[in-house]
Amino acid sequence: MNEKKYPFNGYKNAHNIEFRIVRLKNEVDELQMAKQVDICLIEKIEHLIELLEDVLQAALCYNSQGIAYLTGKQVRLAKESVVWAENIRQKY
């Protein structure tokens, strides 16, 4: 059965998802260099990175109006990433 798809402005927001992926990868690198490595945390972050990479690929498949159609889970992660990126940028 096909999942319902929801519109998401991939043209306008894909960079926010990519920004979050890069930050998470940097965090994994920092955790791996720590004296005490938390493997469980690293695995959770790596799983989130994989999910976000799938969302990014879907978001980049936008139409001529910049709209991509994502599943409910994908659009939730995408919107969460947009808000996360806005919050990070406000700090700097």
GROMACS .gro file of C-alpha atoms in nm:
model
   92
    1MET     CA    1   0.000   0.000   0.000
    2ASN     CA    2   0.131   0.345  -0.092
    3GLU     CA    3   0.188   0.592   0.188
    4LYS     CA    4   0.022   0.928   0.169
    5LYS     CA    5   0.258   1.200   0.045
    6TYR     CA    6   0.271   1.555   0.174
    7PRO     CA    7   0.406   1.865  -0.003
    8PHE     CA    8   0.735   2.010   0.116
    9ASN     CA    9   0.931   2.296  -0.036
   10GLY     CA   10   1.248   2.107  -0.123
   11TYR     CA   11   1.392   2.393  -0.326
   12LYS     CA   12   1.375   2.632  -0.032
   13ASN     CA   13   1.459   2.393   0.253
   14ALA     CA   14   1.685   2.109   0.135
   15HIS     CA   15   1.993   2.301   0.249
   16ASN     CA   16   1.861   2.295   0.608
   17ILE     CA   17   1.847   1.915   0.602
   18GLU     CA   18   2.197   1.899   0.457
   19PHE     CA   19   2.320   2.143   0.725
   20ARG     CA   20   2.182   1.914   0.997
   21ILE     CA   21   2.343   1.606   0.840
   22VAL     CA   22   2.683   1.778   0.831
   23ARG     CA   23   2.652   1.888   1.192
   24LEU     CA   24   2.557   1.537   1.303
   25LYS     CA   25   2.851   1.385   1.115
   26ASN     CA   26   3.083   1.632   1.287
   27GLU     CA   27   2.931   1.536   1.621
   28VAL     CA   28   2.996   1.166   1.549
   29ASP     CA   29   3.358   1.247   1.464
   30GLU     CA   30   3.398   1.435   1.792
   31LEU     CA   31   3.239   1.151   1.989
   32GLN     CA   32   3.467   0.896   1.827
   33MET     CA   33   3.773   1.098   1.930
   34ALA     CA   34   3.659   1.124   2.293
   35LYS     CA   35   3.836   0.926   2.565
   36GLN     CA   36   3.517   0.740   2.652
   37VAL     CA   37   3.324   0.650   2.340
   38ASP     CA   38   2.947   0.607   2.376
   39ILE     CA   39   2.881   0.350   2.103
   40CYS     CA   40   2.506   0.351   2.166
   41LEU     CA   41   2.483   0.729   2.114
   42ILE     CA   42   2.698   0.711   1.802
   43GLU     CA   43   2.476   0.439   1.656
   44LYS     CA   44   2.162   0.646   1.725
   45ILE     CA   45   2.311   0.951   1.558
   46GLU     CA   46   2.429   0.745   1.260
   47HIS     CA   47   2.077   0.604   1.224
   48LEU     CA   48   1.935   0.957   1.227
   49ILE     CA   49   2.191   1.057   0.963
   50GLU     CA   50   2.074   0.770   0.740
   51LEU     CA   51   1.711   0.876   0.781
   52LEU     CA   52   1.796   1.238   0.705
   53GLU     CA   53   1.996   1.139   0.396
   54ASP     CA   54   1.686   0.959   0.265
   55VAL     CA   55   1.476   1.267   0.339
   56LEU     CA   56   1.730   1.488   0.163
   57GLN     CA   57   1.722   1.270  -0.147
   58ALA     CA   58   1.342   1.286  -0.152
   59ALA     CA   59   1.342   1.662  -0.091
   60LEU     CA   60   1.578   1.716  -0.383
   61CYS     CA   61   1.326   1.552  -0.618
   62TYR     CA   62   1.116   1.866  -0.637
   63ASN     CA   63   0.900   1.977  -0.927
   64SER     CA   64   0.919   2.302  -1.124
   65GLN     CA   65   0.751   2.487  -0.836
   66GLY     CA   66   1.012   2.358  -0.590
   67ILE     CA   67   0.771   2.117  -0.420
   68ALA     CA   68   0.873   1.763  -0.327
   69TYR     CA   69   0.626   1.506  -0.195
   70LEU     CA   70   0.739   1.326   0.119
   71THR     CA   71   0.590   1.059   0.341
   72GLY     CA   72   0.459   1.159   0.682
   73LYS     CA   73   0.777   1.046   0.858
   74GLN     CA   74   0.995   1.222   0.603
   75VAL     CA   75   0.805   1.550   0.622
   76ARG     CA   76   0.821   1.540   1.004
   77LEU     CA   77   1.199   1.499   0.994
   78ALA     CA   78   1.231   1.763   0.723
   79LYS     CA   79   1.027   2.021   0.916
   80GLU     CA   80   1.213   1.934   1.236
   81SER     CA   81   1.541   1.997   1.051
   82VAL     CA   82   1.422   2.335   0.923
   83VAL     CA   83   1.334   2.446   1.276
   84TRP     CA   84   1.662   2.304   1.411
   85ALA     CA   85   1.862   2.495   1.148
   86GLU     CA   86   1.679   2.821   1.224
   87ASN     CA   87   1.755   2.780   1.595
   88ILE     CA   88   2.123   2.708   1.530
   89ARG     CA   89   2.157   3.008   1.300
   90GLN     CA   90   1.995   3.238   1.558
   91LYS     CA   91   2.263   3.144   1.810
   92TYR     CA   92   2.539   3.278   1.583
   0.00000   0.00000   0.00000
